[in-house]
Short mmCIF file of C-alpha atoms and ligand atoms in Angstrom, two decimals:
data_model
loop_
_atom_site.label_atom_id
_atom_site.label_comp_id
_atom_site.label_asym_id
_atom_site.label_seq_id
_atom_site.Cartn_x
_atom_site.Cartn_y
_atom_site.Cartn_z
CA MET A 6 -7.07 -88.73 112.17
CA ARG A 7 -7.06 -85.00 112.87
CA ILE A 8 -7.69 -82.26 110.45
CA PHE A 9 -7.18 -78.48 110.95
CA VAL A 10 -9.30 -75.90 109.43
CA THR A 11 -7.84 -72.38 109.63
CA ARG A 12 -11.14 -70.42 109.88
CA GLU A 13 -14.68 -70.94 110.50
CA LEU A 14 -16.29 -71.97 107.28
CA PRO A 15 -20.08 -71.22 106.10
CA GLY A 16 -22.53 -74.23 105.97
CA ASN A 17 -22.34 -77.50 107.63
CA HIS A 18 -19.87 -79.34 105.29
CA LEU A 19 -17.42 -80.22 108.01
CA ASP A 20 -20.02 -82.46 109.51
CA ARG A 21 -19.15 -84.95 106.71
CA LEU A 22 -15.76 -85.28 108.27
CA TRP A 23 -17.08 -85.95 111.75
CA GLU A 24 -19.47 -88.53 110.41
CA LYS A 25 -16.53 -90.37 109.09
CA GLY A 26 -14.82 -90.30 112.43
CA VAL A 27 -12.24 -87.57 111.51
CA GLN A 28 -11.43 -85.24 114.41
CA VAL A 29 -11.74 -81.59 113.18
CA GLU A 30 -10.30 -78.56 114.91
CA VAL A 31 -11.45 -75.18 113.59
CA TRP A 32 -9.55 -71.91 114.54
CA PRO A 33 -12.40 -69.80 115.93
CA GLY A 34 -10.74 -66.34 115.66
CA GLU A 35 -10.05 -63.79 112.79
CA ALA A 36 -6.46 -63.73 111.77
CA LEU A 37 -4.48 -66.81 112.68
CA PRO A 38 -1.16 -65.88 114.23
CA ARG A 39 1.89 -67.82 112.54
CA GLU A 40 2.97 -69.56 115.91
CA THR A 41 -0.51 -70.79 116.45
CA LEU A 42 -0.76 -72.15 112.95
CA LEU A 43 2.63 -73.77 113.50
CA LYS A 44 1.47 -75.49 116.77
CA GLN A 45 -1.92 -76.47 115.55
CA VAL A 46 -0.69 -78.26 112.47
CA GLU A 47 1.49 -80.71 114.63
CA GLY A 48 0.50 -84.25 113.63
CA VAL A 49 -2.58 -83.30 111.40
CA THR A 50 -3.27 -85.51 108.43
CA GLY A 51 -5.18 -82.73 106.54
CA LEU A 52 -5.28 -78.87 106.51
CA ILE A 53 -7.92 -76.63 105.10
CA PRO A 54 -6.23 -73.24 104.87
CA THR A 55 -7.43 -69.87 103.47
CA VAL A 56 -5.52 -67.45 101.18
CA GLU A 57 -4.28 -65.68 104.34
CA ASP A 58 -2.36 -68.56 105.66
CA ARG A 59 1.30 -69.04 104.32
CA ILE A 60 1.72 -72.66 103.90
CA ASP A 61 5.31 -73.22 103.48
CA ALA A 62 7.89 -75.94 104.12
CA GLU A 63 8.21 -74.97 107.65
CA VAL A 64 4.42 -75.66 108.19
CA MET A 65 4.54 -78.90 106.48
CA ASP A 66 7.62 -80.08 108.40
CA ARG A 67 5.80 -79.00 111.82
CA ALA A 68 2.83 -81.22 110.55
CA GLY A 69 5.13 -84.00 110.08
CA PRO A 70 4.78 -87.15 107.94
CA ALA A 71 1.10 -87.78 108.72
CA LEU A 72 0.20 -84.61 106.53
CA LYS A 73 -1.38 -85.98 103.36
CA VAL A 74 -3.53 -83.07 101.93
CA ILE A 75 -3.69 -79.48 101.83
CA ALA A 76 -7.36 -78.71 100.71
CA SER A 77 -6.98 -74.80 100.03
CA TYR A 78 -10.36 -72.91 100.51
CA SER A 79 -9.52 -70.73 97.46
CA VAL A 80 -8.61 -70.50 93.87
CA GLY A 81 -5.24 -69.29 93.49
CA VAL A 82 -2.60 -71.28 95.47
CA ASP A 83 0.20 -68.78 95.61
CA HIS A 84 0.15 -68.87 99.41
CA ILE A 85 1.25 -72.57 99.25
CA ASP A 86 4.66 -73.61 98.39
CA LEU A 87 3.79 -76.29 95.90
CA GLU A 88 7.40 -77.46 95.20
CA ALA A 89 7.72 -78.17 99.05
CA ALA A 90 4.34 -80.17 98.86
CA ARG A 91 5.45 -82.11 95.94
CA ALA A 92 8.70 -82.92 97.51
CA ARG A 93 6.85 -84.26 100.59
CA GLY A 94 4.22 -86.26 98.63
CA ILE A 95 1.50 -84.03 99.93
CA ARG A 96 -1.59 -83.40 97.75
CA VAL A 97 -2.80 -79.83 97.35
CA THR A 98 -6.32 -79.08 95.92
CA HIS A 99 -8.40 -75.85 95.51
CA THR A 100 -11.82 -74.80 94.79
CA PRO A 101 -12.24 -73.71 91.10
CA GLY A 102 -15.30 -72.75 89.24
CA VAL A 103 -17.75 -72.15 92.10
CA LEU A 104 -16.52 -68.65 92.80
CA ALA A 105 -16.11 -67.48 89.12
CA GLY A 106 -19.41 -65.88 88.88
CA ALA A 107 -19.12 -64.06 92.28
CA THR A 108 -15.69 -62.77 91.39
CA ALA A 109 -16.77 -61.74 87.86
CA ASP A 110 -19.73 -59.94 89.44
CA LEU A 111 -17.47 -58.00 91.68
CA THR A 112 -15.07 -57.13 88.87
CA LEU A 113 -18.03 -55.50 86.99
CA ALA A 114 -19.08 -53.80 90.22
CA LEU A 115 -15.68 -52.14 90.49
CA LEU A 116 -15.55 -51.26 86.86
CA LEU A 117 -18.91 -49.37 87.01
CA THR A 118 -17.95 -47.77 90.43
CA VAL A 119 -14.69 -46.48 88.90
CA ALA A 120 -15.92 -45.52 85.57
CA ARG A 121 -19.05 -43.56 87.10
CA ARG A 122 -17.11 -42.21 90.10
CA VAL A 123 -19.85 -43.67 92.39
CA VAL A 124 -17.73 -43.79 95.60
CA GLU A 125 -16.73 -40.04 94.94
CA GLY A 126 -20.42 -39.08 94.10
CA ALA A 127 -21.81 -40.85 97.22
CA ALA A 128 -19.12 -39.13 99.51
CA TYR A 129 -20.06 -35.86 97.82
CA ALA A 130 -23.57 -36.25 98.72
CA ARG A 131 -23.11 -37.68 102.16
CA GLU A 132 -20.77 -34.82 103.13
CA GLY A 133 -23.51 -32.25 102.19
CA LEU A 134 -21.63 -30.76 99.21
CA TRP A 135 -24.64 -31.52 96.99
CA LYS A 136 -26.37 -28.08 96.79
CA ASN A 137 -27.04 -28.02 92.92
CA TRP A 138 -26.80 -29.90 89.65
CA HIS A 139 -24.01 -29.00 87.31
CA PRO A 140 -23.31 -30.36 83.70
CA LYS A 141 -19.69 -30.66 84.38
CA ARG A 142 -19.92 -32.25 87.93
CA LEU A 143 -18.38 -35.85 88.47
CA LEU A 144 -18.11 -36.75 84.71
CA GLY A 145 -17.15 -40.40 84.15
CA LEU A 146 -16.68 -42.93 81.55
CA GLU A 147 -19.48 -44.77 79.57
CA LEU A 148 -18.71 -48.50 79.03
CA GLU A 149 -20.45 -48.94 75.63
CA GLY A 150 -18.01 -48.94 72.88
CA LEU A 151 -15.09 -49.20 75.25
CA THR A 152 -12.49 -52.04 74.66
CA LEU A 153 -12.00 -54.49 77.59
CA GLY A 154 -8.66 -56.36 77.77
CA VAL A 155 -8.98 -59.62 79.68
CA VAL A 156 -5.64 -60.92 80.93
CA GLY A 157 -6.05 -64.63 81.65
CA MET A 158 -9.12 -66.08 79.96
CA GLY A 159 -10.04 -68.89 82.33
CA GLU A 160 -13.19 -69.38 84.54
CA ILE A 161 -13.45 -65.81 85.89
CA GLY A 162 -12.02 -63.98 82.79
CA ARG A 163 -14.58 -65.76 80.55
CA ARG A 164 -17.55 -64.72 82.85
CA VAL A 165 -16.20 -61.03 82.95
CA ALA A 166 -16.06 -60.90 79.27
CA GLN A 167 -19.66 -62.19 79.02
CA ARG A 168 -20.85 -59.59 81.49
CA ALA A 169 -18.88 -56.78 79.80
CA GLU A 170 -20.30 -57.77 76.54
CA ALA A 171 -23.88 -57.15 77.88
CA PHE A 172 -22.68 -53.54 78.60
CA GLY A 173 -21.74 -53.07 74.87
CA MET A 174 -17.99 -53.47 75.49
CA ARG A 175 -15.67 -54.87 72.77
CA ILE A 176 -13.51 -57.60 74.24
CA VAL A 177 -9.75 -58.59 73.53
CA TYR A 178 -7.97 -61.02 75.57
CA THR A 179 -4.57 -62.71 76.30
CA SER A 180 -3.98 -65.99 77.97
CA ARG A 181 -1.26 -68.74 77.60
CA THR A 182 -3.18 -70.32 74.77
CA PRO A 183 -6.06 -69.05 72.39
CA LYS A 184 -9.57 -70.14 73.23
CA PRO A 185 -12.49 -71.15 70.96
CA LEU A 186 -14.12 -67.73 71.80
CA PRO A 187 -15.35 -64.99 69.47
CA TYR A 188 -12.77 -62.32 70.87
CA PRO A 189 -9.50 -61.35 69.14
CA PHE A 190 -6.39 -63.06 70.93
CA LEU A 191 -3.60 -60.59 71.43
CA ASP A 192 -0.11 -60.69 73.02
CA LEU A 193 -0.02 -58.64 76.32
CA GLU A 194 1.66 -55.57 74.65
CA GLY A 195 -1.11 -55.53 72.04
CA LEU A 196 -3.66 -55.82 74.56
CA LEU A 197 -2.41 -52.85 76.57
CA ALA A 198 -2.17 -50.76 73.53
CA ALA A 199 -5.91 -51.70 72.46
CA ALA A 200 -7.71 -51.78 75.75
CA ASP A 201 -9.53 -48.91 77.56
CA VAL A 202 -9.95 -51.12 80.53
CA VAL A 203 -7.44 -53.92 81.56
CA SER A 204 -8.71 -56.62 83.75
CA LEU A 205 -6.41 -59.19 85.36
CA HIS A 206 -7.78 -62.87 85.87
CA LEU A 207 -4.52 -64.95 85.98
CA PRO A 208 -2.67 -66.78 88.86
CA LEU A 209 0.27 -65.18 90.61
CA THR A 210 3.21 -67.28 89.84
CA ARG A 211 7.05 -66.75 89.53
CA GLU A 212 6.51 -65.75 85.95
CA THR A 213 3.53 -63.41 86.61
CA HIS A 214 4.91 -61.59 89.55
CA ARG A 215 4.70 -57.73 88.65
CA LEU A 216 3.55 -58.63 85.29
CA LEU A 217 2.24 -55.08 85.14
CA ASP A 218 5.48 -53.27 85.86
CA ARG A 219 5.97 -49.51 85.48
CA ARG A 220 6.69 -49.78 81.69
CA ARG A 221 3.52 -51.76 81.11
CA LEU A 222 1.32 -49.61 83.41
CA PHE A 223 2.47 -46.63 81.38
CA ALA A 224 1.92 -48.53 78.14
CA MET A 225 -1.74 -48.77 79.07
CA LYS A 226 -3.78 -46.16 77.16
CA ALA A 227 -4.01 -42.74 78.81
CA GLY A 228 -7.23 -42.39 80.42
CA GLY A 229 -7.63 -46.15 80.90
CA ILE A 230 -8.86 -48.21 83.95
CA LEU A 231 -7.08 -50.99 85.58
CA LEU A 232 -9.03 -53.68 87.37
CA ASN A 233 -7.38 -56.31 89.53
CA THR A 234 -9.57 -59.01 91.30
CA ALA A 235 -6.85 -61.64 90.86
CA ARG A 236 -3.71 -61.12 93.09
CA GLY A 237 -1.95 -57.96 94.33
CA GLY A 238 1.54 -59.16 93.37
CA LEU A 239 0.57 -58.93 89.57
CA VAL A 240 1.09 -55.33 89.66
CA ASP A 241 3.91 -53.01 90.84
CA THR A 242 2.12 -50.99 93.52
CA GLU A 243 4.57 -48.15 93.57
CA ALA A 244 4.34 -47.57 89.81
CA LEU A 245 0.44 -47.89 89.88
CA VAL A 246 0.24 -44.94 92.40
CA GLU A 247 2.36 -42.95 89.91
CA ALA A 248 0.31 -44.14 86.86
CA LEU A 249 -2.86 -43.06 88.75
CA GLN A 250 -1.66 -39.52 89.26
CA GLY A 251 -2.33 -38.49 85.66
CA HIS A 252 -1.82 -41.27 83.33
CA LEU A 253 -4.89 -43.54 84.15
CA PHE A 254 -8.50 -42.53 84.76
CA GLY A 255 -8.66 -44.85 87.77
CA ALA A 256 -8.27 -48.35 89.25
CA GLY A 257 -10.67 -50.95 90.94
CA LEU A 258 -8.74 -53.21 93.20
CA ASP A 259 -9.90 -56.06 95.24
CA VAL A 260 -6.29 -57.37 95.90
CA THR A 261 -3.34 -55.43 96.75
CA ASP A 262 0.35 -55.69 97.45
CA PRO A 263 0.86 -55.57 100.37
CA GLU A 264 -2.30 -57.23 101.57
CA PRO A 265 -4.14 -56.08 103.70
CA LEU A 266 -3.41 -52.65 102.55
CA PRO A 267 -2.01 -50.58 105.61
CA GLN A 268 -4.07 -47.53 106.74
CA GLY A 269 -2.34 -44.22 105.42
CA HIS A 270 -1.08 -46.18 102.20
CA PRO A 271 -0.76 -43.81 99.11
CA LEU A 272 -3.50 -45.62 97.27
CA TYR A 273 -6.04 -44.68 99.79
CA ALA A 274 -5.31 -41.08 99.06
CA LEU A 275 -6.30 -41.36 95.59
CA SER A 276 -9.91 -40.50 94.82
CA ASN A 277 -9.86 -42.43 91.45
CA VAL A 278 -8.97 -45.78 93.17
CA VAL A 279 -11.72 -48.02 94.65
CA ILE A 280 -10.33 -50.83 96.84
CA THR A 281 -12.21 -53.58 98.40
CA PRO A 282 -10.93 -55.94 100.92
CA HIS A 283 -10.39 -59.18 98.91
CA ILE A 284 -14.03 -59.94 98.75
CA GLY A 285 -14.33 -61.39 95.27
CA SER A 286 -15.71 -64.74 96.34
CA ALA A 287 -17.79 -63.35 99.32
CA THR A 288 -21.15 -64.34 98.36
CA THR A 289 -23.13 -66.70 100.64
CA LYS A 290 -23.53 -69.23 97.74
CA ALA A 291 -19.89 -69.15 96.55
CA ARG A 292 -18.35 -69.40 100.07
CA ASP A 293 -20.70 -72.23 100.91
CA GLN A 294 -19.76 -74.19 97.70
CA MET A 295 -16.04 -73.63 98.33
CA ALA A 296 -16.61 -75.34 101.68
CA ARG A 297 -18.18 -78.23 99.89
CA LEU A 298 -15.47 -78.48 97.45
CA ALA A 299 -12.73 -78.28 100.09
CA VAL A 300 -14.17 -81.13 102.11
CA ASP A 301 -14.90 -83.17 98.95
CA ASN A 302 -11.19 -82.89 97.90
CA LEU A 303 -10.04 -83.51 101.55
CA LEU A 304 -12.13 -86.70 101.98
CA ALA A 305 -11.09 -88.05 98.62
CA VAL A 306 -7.46 -87.96 99.45
CA LEU A 307 -7.96 -89.43 102.96
CA GLU A 308 -9.97 -92.23 101.36
CA GLY A 309 -7.27 -93.02 98.78
CA ARG A 310 -9.20 -91.68 95.89
CA GLU A 311 -8.04 -89.05 93.33
CA PRO A 312 -9.43 -85.68 94.32
CA PRO A 313 -11.70 -83.75 91.97
CA ASN A 314 -9.71 -80.47 92.02
CA PRO A 315 -6.00 -81.49 92.35
CA VAL A 316 -3.15 -78.75 91.89
CA VAL A 317 -0.32 -81.15 93.20
P1 NAP B 409 -8.35 -70.36 85.86
O1 NAP B 409 -9.77 -70.71 85.34
O2 NAP B 409 -7.15 -71.18 86.12
O3 NAP B 409 -7.87 -68.98 84.80
C1 NAP B 409 -6.52 -68.51 84.87
C2 NAP B 409 -6.20 -68.29 83.48
O4 NAP B 409 -4.89 -67.54 83.43
C3 NAP B 409 -6.10 -69.37 82.51
O5 NAP B 409 -6.83 -69.33 81.47
C4 NAP B 409 -4.69 -69.24 82.13
O6 NAP B 409 -4.32 -69.48 80.79
C5 NAP B 409 -4.22 -67.91 82.31
N1 NAP B 409 -2.79 -67.81 82.47
C6 NAP B 409 -1.97 -68.28 83.41
N2 NAP B 409 -0.72 -67.93 83.37
C7 NAP B 409 -0.88 -66.89 82.46
C8 NAP B 409 0.15 -66.05 81.86
N3 NAP B 409 1.43 -66.04 82.25
N4 NAP B 409 -0.25 -65.05 80.97
C9 NAP B 409 -1.43 -65.03 80.61
N5 NAP B 409 -2.45 -65.86 81.15
C10 NAP B 409 -2.03 -66.71 81.98
O7 NAP B 409 -8.52 -69.37 87.18
P2 NAP B 409 -9.78 -68.53 87.52
O8 NAP B 409 -10.72 -69.22 88.47
O9 NAP B 409 -10.14 -67.77 86.49
O10 NAP B 409 -9.04 -67.51 88.60
C11 NAP B 409 -8.05 -66.60 88.24
C12 NAP B 409 -7.23 -66.05 89.28
O11 NAP B 409 -8.17 -65.12 90.06
C13 NAP B 409 -6.83 -67.10 90.37
O12 NAP B 409 -5.66 -67.58 90.07
C14 NAP B 409 -6.80 -66.18 91.75
O13 NAP B 409 -5.54 -65.64 92.03
C15 NAP B 409 -7.81 -65.05 91.42
N6 NAP B 409 -8.97 -65.03 92.28
C16 NAP B 409 -9.30 -63.98 93.07
C17 NAP B 409 -10.40 -64.00 93.78
C18 NAP B 409 -10.76 -62.77 94.77
O14 NAP B 409 -11.45 -63.23 95.70
N7 NAP B 409 -10.50 -61.72 94.30
C19 NAP B 409 -11.32 -65.06 93.75
C20 NAP B 409 -10.97 -66.13 92.95
C21 NAP B 409 -9.89 -66.11 92.19
P3 NAP B 409 -4.59 -70.78 79.85
O15 NAP B 409 -6.04 -71.23 80.05
O16 NAP B 409 -4.31 -70.21 78.53
O17 NAP B 409 -3.63 -71.92 80.29
#
């Protein structure tokens, strides 16, 4: 039985596979070229991919009939063709919950950074422009009293709301279904009209692709902030660039479309945008726990048990 893991993972969770006699191959490099992925998966029983690996029908067919489980090292499985997996009887699992606190923390970090122009201020000081104090310099927004609109009230959205409440923000939200939470549930259009800060925490699917199109971006409050720590494809990037040139106060983006965002992209030229390289779950604790869950799920399927975190 052979397993392919597309990146080195933190911790020693893969040892549990070796102990069970499973042969584990780990790609030691940074990016994994498509051709290498296609070659490495030949004959594998299981696969642990990351968000950067497109796992489609071609990959599944190259793996062949031995492939039983794709245990994604992620929450959000938009990089996996779920229909193709279902059609081939391949189980797909993910790592929910354990990265929610880390991703919520990063969302608040982006919010404070954009609202208080921290990156602009740091560059101003570092570049030697800080010669005096002025009452009108680098003025930003104060969070207390602002309304946060959470789009997608799941594991991460709930934690973002809790953190934002501590800053004195009012919370409104939209989701597929209302939750037993003390915040007003609005439809998306109502939320965009009410919120000073819109934060995305829903999966990227066919239905949610470009959910924030040009019309909706410009339906956000003038002077508002957009936060996206979910998936880049939820937002029309071209329209966002326009909205950031006058309509919005700023944006904090941990995910982009395209991703990675190429050097020279117009978003990098805007001083009111803070972009981080998809590091929502990048804490030692979260990444270790994601590895634990991926191995738990993989082993469960290999041993004929129901995996703890099934997607398909
Ligand atoms: P989750 O617990 O499954 O929550 C997702 C929420 O989105 C659910 O509450 C769901 O609604 C809601 N939703 C789904 N479709 C919707 C729609 N069409 N309109 C409105 N709401 C919708 O997932 P999570 O752990 O919070 O993660 C959310 C997303 O964050 C993931 O899908 C992933 O793409 C992204 N993510 C990013 C990072 C990063 O590194 N930046 C890390 C982790 C996750 P109901 O509950 O009402 O059904």
